[in-house]
mmCIF file of C-alpha atoms in Angstrom:
data_model
loop_
_atom_site.group_PDB
_atom_site.id
_atom_site.type_symbol
_atom_site.label_atom_id
_atom_site.label_comp_id
_atom_site.label_asym_id
_atom_site.label_seq_id
_atom_site.Cartn_x
_atom_site.Cartn_y
_atom_site.Cartn_z
ATOM 1 C CA UNK A 1 30.825 -23.910 12.951
ATOM 2 C CA UNK A 2 31.304 -20.632 13.892
ATOM 3 C CA UNK A 3 29.338 -19.903 17.084
ATOM 4 C CA UNK A 4 28.555 -16.075 16.564
ATOM 5 C CA UNK A 5 25.235 -15.188 17.304
ATOM 6 C CA UNK A 6 23.217 -11.803 16.634
ATOM 7 C CA UNK A 7 23.158 -10.063 19.781
ATOM 8 C CA UNK A 8 19.227 -9.939 21.287
ATOM 9 C CA UNK A 9 17.430 -6.717 20.694
ATOM 10 C CA UNK A 10 16.779 -6.682 24.539
ATOM 11 C CA UNK A 11 20.413 -6.237 25.201
ATOM 12 C CA UNK A 12 21.327 -3.387 22.732
ATOM 13 C CA UNK A 13 21.048 0.121 24.242
ATOM 14 C CA UNK A 14 17.842 1.698 22.941
ATOM 15 C CA UNK A 15 18.417 4.836 21.072
ATOM 16 C CA UNK A 16 14.846 6.160 20.551
ATOM 17 C CA UNK A 17 12.010 6.091 22.570
ATOM 18 C CA UNK A 18 8.751 5.354 19.974
ATOM 19 C CA UNK A 19 5.535 6.155 20.266
ATOM 20 C CA UNK A 20 2.281 5.485 17.729
ATOM 21 C CA UNK A 21 -0.238 7.495 17.553
ATOM 22 C CA UNK A 22 -3.190 5.287 15.685
ATOM 23 C CA UNK A 23 -2.968 1.377 16.357
ATOM 24 C CA UNK A 24 -4.228 0.667 12.889
ATOM 25 C CA UNK A 25 -2.378 -2.391 10.563
ATOM 26 C CA UNK A 26 0.855 -0.034 9.889
ATOM 27 C CA UNK A 27 1.669 1.711 13.167
ATOM 28 C CA UNK A 28 2.462 -1.152 15.398
ATOM 29 C CA UNK A 29 3.990 -3.115 12.808
ATOM 30 C CA UNK A 30 6.418 -0.347 11.988
ATOM 31 C CA UNK A 31 6.851 0.211 15.924
ATOM 32 C CA UNK A 32 7.758 -3.797 16.305
ATOM 33 C CA UNK A 33 10.140 -3.473 13.398
ATOM 34 C CA UNK A 34 12.243 -0.259 14.913
ATOM 35 C CA UNK A 35 12.104 -2.438 18.203
ATOM 36 C CA UNK A 36 14.066 -5.353 16.379
ATOM 37 C CA UNK A 37 16.775 -2.636 15.330
ATOM 38 C CA UNK A 38 17.255 -1.297 19.178
ATOM 39 C CA UNK A 39 14.631 1.226 19.793
ATOM 40 C CA UNK A 40 12.279 1.076 22.325
ATOM 41 C CA UNK A 41 8.430 1.441 21.926
ATOM 42 C CA UNK A 42 7.041 3.514 25.052
ATOM 43 C CA UNK A 43 3.331 4.413 23.936
ATOM 44 C CA UNK A 44 0.386 3.949 21.816
ATOM 45 C CA UNK A 45 -2.819 4.998 21.314
ATOM 46 C CA UNK A 46 -5.833 3.630 20.191
ATOM 47 C CA UNK A 47 -9.583 3.383 20.544
ATOM 48 C CA UNK A 48 -11.167 0.472 18.772
ATOM 49 C CA UNK A 49 -11.120 -3.028 20.030
ATOM 50 C CA UNK A 50 -9.526 -4.216 17.056
ATOM 51 C CA UNK A 51 -6.598 -1.548 17.446
ATOM 52 C CA UNK A 52 -6.053 -2.801 21.148
ATOM 53 C CA UNK A 53 -5.736 -5.965 20.427
ATOM 54 C CA UNK A 54 -3.156 -5.437 17.513
ATOM 55 C CA UNK A 55 -1.005 -3.283 19.777
ATOM 56 C CA UNK A 56 -1.162 -6.228 22.349
ATOM 57 C CA UNK A 57 -0.114 -8.697 19.684
ATOM 58 C CA UNK A 58 2.961 -6.429 18.259
ATOM 59 C CA UNK A 59 3.479 -4.308 21.056
ATOM 60 C CA UNK A 60 2.921 -6.566 24.226
ATOM 61 C CA UNK A 61 3.568 -4.591 27.682
ATOM 62 C CA UNK A 62 3.656 -0.949 25.777
ATOM 63 C CA UNK A 63 0.829 0.805 27.440
ATOM 64 C CA UNK A 64 -2.131 2.451 26.043
ATOM 65 C CA UNK A 65 -2.140 5.752 26.979
ATOM 66 C CA UNK A 66 -4.058 9.385 25.090
ATOM 67 C CA UNK A 67 -2.272 10.445 22.001
ATOM 68 C CA UNK A 68 -0.852 13.875 23.958
ATOM 69 C CA UNK A 69 0.654 11.422 26.169
ATOM 70 C CA UNK A 70 2.462 9.400 23.121
ATOM 71 C CA UNK A 71 4.222 12.373 22.342
ATOM 72 C CA UNK A 72 4.754 13.491 25.518
ATOM 73 C CA UNK A 73 6.928 10.258 26.310
ATOM 74 C CA UNK A 74 8.313 9.686 22.623
ATOM 75 C CA UNK A 75 11.519 10.964 20.993
ATOM 76 C CA UNK A 76 9.945 9.517 17.474
ATOM 77 C CA UNK A 77 6.216 9.622 16.759
ATOM 78 C CA UNK A 78 4.468 7.497 14.357
ATOM 79 C CA UNK A 79 0.874 9.496 13.240
ATOM 80 C CA UNK A 80 -0.575 5.939 11.567
ATOM 81 C CA UNK A 81 -4.114 7.761 11.218
ATOM 82 C CA UNK A 82 -6.122 7.428 7.770
ATOM 83 C CA UNK A 83 -5.093 9.963 5.489
ATOM 84 C CA UNK A 84 -8.152 12.176 5.678
ATOM 85 C CA UNK A 85 -7.692 12.538 9.545
ATOM 86 C CA UNK A 86 -4.155 13.372 9.431
ATOM 87 C CA UNK A 87 -4.028 17.296 8.679
ATOM 88 C CA UNK A 88 -6.419 17.759 11.556
ATOM 89 C CA UNK A 89 -4.591 15.426 14.184
ATOM 90 C CA UNK A 90 -1.616 17.391 13.321
ATOM 91 C CA UNK A 91 -2.974 20.606 13.683
ATOM 92 C CA UNK A 92 -4.419 19.485 17.591
ATOM 93 C CA UNK A 93 -1.329 18.063 18.358
ATOM 94 C CA UNK A 94 0.507 21.641 17.461
ATOM 95 C CA UNK A 95 -2.184 23.966 19.127
ATOM 96 C CA UNK A 96 -2.186 21.929 22.296
ATOM 97 C CA UNK A 97 1.455 22.068 23.041
ATOM 98 C CA UNK A 98 1.975 18.537 23.115
ATOM 99 C CA UNK A 99 4.755 18.789 20.160
ATOM 100 C CA UNK A 100 8.107 19.091 21.658
ATOM 101 C CA UNK A 101 11.413 20.938 19.786
ATOM 102 C CA UNK A 102 13.792 17.966 18.396
ATOM 103 C CA UNK A 103 10.924 15.652 18.440
ATOM 104 C CA UNK A 104 11.057 13.375 14.996
ATOM 105 C CA UNK A 105 7.833 13.283 13.492
ATOM 106 C CA UNK A 106 6.467 10.625 11.315
ATOM 107 C CA UNK A 107 3.361 10.187 9.213
ATOM 108 C CA UNK A 108 3.166 7.178 6.940
ATOM 109 C CA UNK A 109 0.613 8.538 4.588
ATOM 110 C CA UNK A 110 1.609 7.731 0.791
ATOM 111 C CA UNK A 111 -1.085 10.884 -0.226
ATOM 112 C CA UNK A 112 0.734 13.495 1.723
ATOM 113 C CA UNK A 113 4.748 14.931 1.766
ATOM 114 C CA UNK A 114 6.265 16.628 4.558
ATOM 115 C CA UNK A 115 4.443 19.431 4.299
ATOM 116 C CA UNK A 116 0.955 18.422 5.955
ATOM 117 C CA UNK A 117 3.428 18.212 9.086
ATOM 118 C CA UNK A 118 4.227 22.596 8.831
ATOM 119 C CA UNK A 119 2.068 23.258 12.213
ATOM 120 C CA UNK A 120 4.207 20.579 13.820
ATOM 121 C CA UNK A 121 7.437 22.085 12.670
ATOM 122 C CA UNK A 122 6.565 25.224 13.461
ATOM 123 C CA UNK A 123 6.617 24.099 17.191
ATOM 124 C CA UNK A 124 10.187 22.381 16.744
ATOM 125 C CA UNK A 125 9.243 19.153 15.645
ATOM 126 C CA UNK A 126 11.147 17.250 12.685
ATOM 127 C CA UNK A 127 9.220 16.342 10.037
ATOM 128 C CA UNK A 128 9.237 13.201 7.903
ATOM 129 C CA UNK A 129 6.951 11.450 5.488
ATOM 130 C CA UNK A 130 7.584 7.615 5.201
ATOM 131 C CA UNK A 131 5.413 5.460 3.349
ATOM 132 C CA UNK A 132 5.515 1.879 3.304
ATOM 133 C CA UNK A 133 4.764 0.463 -0.451
ATOM 134 C CA UNK A 134 3.112 -2.710 1.400
ATOM 135 C CA UNK A 135 0.124 -4.001 2.079
ATOM 136 C CA UNK A 136 -0.488 -5.071 5.876
ATOM 137 C CA UNK A 137 -2.583 -7.545 8.000
ATOM 138 C CA UNK A 138 -2.354 -5.919 11.438
ATOM 139 C CA UNK A 139 -0.351 -9.342 12.280
ATOM 140 C CA UNK A 140 3.191 -10.065 13.218
ATOM 141 C CA UNK A 141 3.894 -11.276 9.441
ATOM 142 C CA UNK A 142 3.863 -7.636 8.533
ATOM 143 C CA UNK A 143 7.287 -6.939 10.915
ATOM 144 C CA UNK A 144 8.420 -9.992 8.211
ATOM 145 C CA UNK A 145 7.098 -8.364 4.939
ATOM 146 C CA UNK A 146 9.110 -4.928 5.572
ATOM 147 C CA UNK A 147 12.352 -6.706 4.549
ATOM 148 C CA UNK A 148 13.153 -5.227 1.175
ATOM 149 C CA UNK A 149 9.811 -3.330 1.112
ATOM 150 C CA UNK A 150 10.470 0.088 -0.530
ATOM 151 C CA UNK A 151 9.375 3.083 1.544
ATOM 152 C CA UNK A 152 8.507 6.506 -0.248
ATOM 153 C CA UNK A 153 10.178 9.203 1.434
ATOM 154 C CA UNK A 154 9.602 12.876 1.537
ATOM 155 C CA UNK A 155 11.371 14.867 4.004
ATOM 156 C CA UNK A 156 13.719 18.452 4.202
ATOM 157 C CA UNK A 157 16.882 18.053 2.857
ATOM 158 C CA UNK A 158 18.714 18.286 6.147
ATOM 159 C CA UNK A 159 16.209 15.294 7.650
ATOM 160 C CA UNK A 160 17.289 13.231 4.333
ATOM 161 C CA UNK A 161 19.998 10.846 6.091
ATOM 162 C CA UNK A 162 17.821 10.293 9.483
ATOM 163 C CA UNK A 163 15.000 9.551 6.933
ATOM 164 C CA UNK A 164 17.134 7.102 5.160
ATOM 165 C CA UNK A 165 18.745 5.285 8.610
ATOM 166 C CA UNK A 166 15.114 4.915 9.513
ATOM 167 C CA UNK A 167 14.218 3.015 6.682
ATOM 168 C CA UNK A 168 16.700 1.170 6.451
ATOM 169 C CA UNK A 169 16.770 -0.116 9.936
ATOM 170 C CA UNK A 170 13.605 -1.687 9.074
ATOM 171 C CA UNK A 171 14.774 -3.654 6.496
ATOM 172 C CA UNK A 172 13.213 -1.074 4.018
ATOM 173 C CA UNK A 173 14.516 0.243 0.801
ATOM 174 C CA UNK A 174 14.679 4.683 0.668
ATOM 175 C CA UNK A 175 12.768 5.809 -2.610
ATOM 176 C CA UNK A 176 12.782 9.896 -2.607
ATOM 177 C CA UNK A 177 9.423 11.059 -3.626
ATOM 178 C CA UNK A 178 9.280 14.937 -4.241
ATOM 179 C CA UNK A 179 6.365 16.660 -2.517
ATOM 180 C CA UNK A 180 4.357 17.781 -5.555
ATOM 181 C CA UNK A 181 4.438 14.393 -6.395
ATOM 182 C CA UNK A 182 3.077 12.386 -3.703
ATOM 183 C CA UNK A 183 -0.825 12.038 -5.107
ATOM 184 C CA UNK A 184 0.476 10.892 -8.323
ATOM 185 C CA UNK A 185 3.047 8.175 -6.198
ATOM 186 C CA UNK A 186 0.037 7.370 -4.175
ATOM 187 C CA UNK A 187 -2.489 6.576 -6.936
ATOM 188 C CA UNK A 188 0.173 4.437 -9.014
ATOM 189 C CA UNK A 189 0.463 2.046 -5.694
ATOM 190 C CA UNK A 190 -3.697 2.106 -5.423
ATOM 191 C CA UNK A 191 -3.968 1.467 -9.062
ATOM 192 C CA UNK A 192 -1.611 -1.407 -9.065
ATOM 193 C CA UNK A 193 -2.249 -3.171 -5.582
ATOM 194 C CA UNK A 194 -5.813 -2.236 -4.616
ATOM 195 C CA UNK A 195 -7.395 -2.640 -7.508
ATOM 196 C CA UNK A 196 -5.425 -5.983 -8.204
ATOM 197 C CA UNK A 197 -7.059 -7.139 -5.201
ATOM 198 C CA UNK A 198 -11.015 -6.991 -6.235
ATOM 199 C CA UNK A 199 -9.710 -8.274 -10.330
ATOM 200 C CA UNK A 200 -8.097 -11.561 -8.389
ATOM 201 C CA UNK A 201 -11.273 -11.871 -6.320
ATOM 202 C CA UNK A 202 -13.641 -10.982 -8.938
ATOM 203 C CA UNK A 203 -11.325 -13.633 -10.876
ATOM 204 C CA UNK A 204 -11.996 -16.149 -8.256
ATOM 205 C CA UNK A 205 -15.705 -15.963 -8.031
ATOM 206 C CA UNK A 206 -16.295 -16.341 -11.494
ATOM 207 C CA UNK A 207 -13.981 -19.427 -11.520
ATOM 208 C CA UNK A 208 -16.473 -20.784 -8.618
ATOM 209 C CA UNK A 209 -19.681 -20.402 -10.931
ATOM 210 C CA UNK A 210 -18.085 -21.871 -13.626
ATOM 211 C CA UNK A 211 -17.418 -24.650 -11.571
ATOM 212 C CA UNK A 212 -13.912 -24.638 -10.135
ATOM 213 C CA UNK A 213 -13.240 -26.311 -7.171
ATOM 214 C CA UNK A 214 -10.362 -24.196 -6.549
ATOM 215 C CA UNK A 215 -9.700 -21.330 -7.907
ATOM 216 C CA UNK A 216 -6.686 -19.954 -5.971
ATOM 217 C CA UNK A 217 -5.167 -22.802 -6.949
ATOM 218 C CA UNK A 218 -5.711 -22.633 -10.807
ATOM 219 C CA UNK A 219 -4.727 -18.661 -10.605
ATOM 220 C CA UNK A 220 -1.918 -18.773 -8.710
ATOM 221 C CA UNK A 221 0.535 -19.747 -10.995
ATOM 222 C CA UNK A 222 -1.102 -17.722 -13.472
ATOM 223 C CA UNK A 223 -1.316 -14.867 -11.631
ATOM 224 C CA UNK A 224 2.417 -15.279 -10.616
ATOM 225 C CA UNK A 225 3.728 -15.589 -14.097
ATOM 226 C CA UNK A 226 1.896 -12.736 -15.177
ATOM 227 C CA UNK A 227 3.083 -10.322 -12.415
ATOM 228 C CA UNK A 228 6.491 -11.510 -12.918
ATOM 229 C CA UNK A 229 6.123 -11.171 -16.706
ATOM 230 C CA UNK A 230 5.382 -7.447 -16.482
ATOM 231 C CA UNK A 231 7.596 -6.298 -13.518
ATOM 232 C CA UNK A 232 10.229 -7.644 -16.022
ATOM 233 C CA UNK A 233 8.727 -6.715 -19.342
ATOM 234 C CA UNK A 234 6.091 -4.209 -19.227
ATOM 235 C CA UNK A 235 3.642 -3.858 -21.778
ATOM 236 C CA UNK A 236 5.770 -6.456 -23.805
ATOM 237 C CA UNK A 237 3.890 -9.106 -21.638
ATOM 238 C CA UNK A 238 0.295 -8.284 -22.413
ATOM 239 C CA UNK A 239 -0.985 -11.586 -23.736
ATOM 240 C CA UNK A 240 -5.109 -12.683 -24.151
ATOM 241 C CA UNK A 241 -7.894 -11.983 -26.388
ATOM 242 C CA UNK A 242 -7.491 -8.383 -26.669
ATOM 243 C CA UNK A 243 -4.075 -8.354 -27.119
ATOM 244 C CA UNK A 244 -4.071 -10.011 -30.115
ATOM 245 C CA UNK A 245 -7.526 -8.661 -31.484
ATOM 246 C CA UNK A 246 -9.836 -11.444 -31.244
ATOM 247 C CA UNK A 247 -12.902 -9.567 -31.083
ATOM 248 C CA UNK A 248 -15.710 -12.375 -31.631
ATOM 249 C CA UNK A 249 -13.750 -14.031 -27.859
ATOM 250 C CA UNK A 250 -14.555 -10.270 -26.416
ATOM 251 C CA UNK A 251 -17.647 -10.286 -27.588
ATOM 252 C CA UNK A 252 -18.645 -13.677 -25.926
ATOM 253 C CA UNK A 253 -16.904 -12.850 -22.725
ATOM 254 C CA UNK A 254 -19.076 -9.501 -22.642
ATOM 255 C CA UNK A 255 -22.094 -11.520 -23.173
ATOM 256 C CA UNK A 256 -21.485 -13.998 -20.613
ATOM 257 C CA UNK A 257 -20.741 -11.795 -18.029
ATOM 258 C CA UNK A 258 -23.728 -9.532 -18.366
ATOM 259 C CA UNK A 259 -25.794 -13.265 -18.294
ATOM 260 C CA UNK A 260 -24.492 -14.536 -15.477
ATOM 261 C CA UNK A 261 -22.251 -11.931 -13.402
ATOM 262 C CA UNK A 262 -23.665 -8.062 -14.568
ATOM 263 C CA UNK A 263 -21.433 -6.795 -11.549
ATOM 264 C CA UNK A 264 -18.059 -7.272 -13.429
ATOM 265 C CA UNK A 265 -18.954 -6.108 -16.988
ATOM 266 C CA UNK A 266 -18.116 -2.663 -16.413
ATOM 267 C CA UNK A 267 -14.700 -3.522 -15.083
ATOM 268 C CA UNK A 268 -14.080 -5.855 -18.007
ATOM 269 C CA UNK A 269 -15.151 -3.488 -20.395
ATOM 270 C CA UNK A 270 -12.851 -0.375 -18.740
ATOM 271 C CA UNK A 271 -9.949 -2.764 -18.297
ATOM 272 C CA UNK A 272 -10.025 -4.232 -21.839
ATOM 273 C CA UNK A 273 -10.050 -0.770 -23.542
ATOM 274 C CA UNK A 274 -6.999 0.279 -21.432
ATOM 275 C CA UNK A 275 -5.168 -2.963 -22.293
ATOM 276 C CA UNK A 276 -6.349 -2.276 -26.146
ATOM 277 C CA UNK A 277 -5.037 0.895 -26.158
ATOM 278 C CA UNK A 278 -1.492 0.081 -24.724
ATOM 279 C CA UNK A 279 -1.312 -3.112 -26.594
ATOM 280 C CA UNK A 280 -2.099 -0.520 -29.768
ATOM 281 C CA UNK A 281 0.281 2.298 -28.743
ATOM 282 C CA UNK A 282 3.127 -0.676 -28.399
ATOM 283 C CA UNK A 283 2.612 -2.375 -31.843
ATOM 284 C CA UNK A 284 0.895 -5.488 -30.134
ATOM 285 C CA UNK A 285 -2.413 -5.182 -31.373
ATOM 286 C CA UNK A 286 -2.639 -4.720 -35.353
ATOM 287 C CA UNK A 287 -4.427 -1.555 -36.309
ATOM 288 C CA UNK A 288 -6.673 -3.457 -38.912
ATOM 289 C CA UNK A 289 -7.862 -5.870 -35.610
ATOM 290 C CA UNK A 290 -8.175 -2.745 -33.141
ATOM 291 C CA UNK A 291 -11.372 -1.370 -35.245
ATOM 292 C CA UNK A 292 -13.380 -4.341 -34.647
ATOM 293 C CA UNK A 293 -12.517 -4.874 -31.085
ATOM 294 C CA UNK A 294 -13.085 -1.259 -30.352
ATOM 295 C CA UNK A 295 -16.230 -1.547 -31.753
ATOM 296 C CA UNK A 296 -17.426 -4.576 -29.593
ATOM 297 C CA UNK A 297 -15.994 -2.733 -26.435
ATOM 298 C CA UNK A 298 -17.972 0.184 -27.461
ATOM 299 C CA UNK A 299 -21.337 -1.885 -28.209
ATOM 300 C CA UNK A 300 -20.870 -3.530 -24.722
ATOM 301 C CA UNK A 301 -20.634 -0.218 -22.873
ATOM 302 C CA UNK A 302 -23.800 0.822 -24.691
ATOM 303 C CA UNK A 303 -25.664 -1.934 -23.423
ATOM 304 C CA UNK A 304 -27.982 -1.474 -20.478
ATOM 305 C CA UNK A 305 -26.591 -3.021 -17.403
ATOM 306 C CA UNK A 306 -29.585 -5.365 -16.321
ATOM 307 C CA UNK A 307 -28.668 -8.615 -17.233
ATOM 308 C CA UNK A 308 -30.131 -8.441 -20.584
ATOM 309 C CA UNK A 309 -28.113 -9.193 -23.976
ATOM 310 C CA UNK A 310 -30.391 -7.572 -26.636
#
């Protein structure tokens, strides 16, 4: 049996000093992942108690300092702040002279490409947009989840190799996104991931109301199979009463939801209409059945959302 062991990251020479501006759920996890690849986190900024706890958990012994000091100490700076705060942060750092020529400045916003870093670029920084297509918890499990995670990358051509190398070092898969396509790319991820959480949470609440003791156990295999089928087959994976054109069943659903969970009616109708449109376009829903189904959905949308069913 071989006795070869992977060298401990602490025994490797550090290549880049890494700083984090904004110790939310993303930044500390990425810095911890870069540390595993041999880089050295040296500074992190965070304001809230939660951000300080995350930094202490994922980056122990890394000092908490103001943003300007993070840039002063770091070769590679991760700007992991909310999307709306990013432009102002970049402008402020550039105006105060905190940005150093040759410094790698990386933001993780899905919404923005590299152009939001133009003020820093004019100050000599090397701009990279690296967005991990992953949901984060703010715990060490996030570092493990980066293995195989796709990153949406936007950067100048001359920095392409550097961007890809950083993503690969974190265990990710680089996926290039054109600057003009960043908003659409981000909307697609939000539609698939963020809205999925809402749908699953609503489904679990309805199952509890229906008397199911373990809705998570009931939904797990079903949703796992549905997701797998959708990723493999796209619209061909559509099943259920809407795709079949069972207008009567859908009418009962709408009536029962309006009576017992009126807050879910609008979402049910919107998703049913979108499902019907896709099923019809792909030949899964027969046109002769679609008319009655779409009529039920239109009638359901026209009713007052007050729990009544007149």
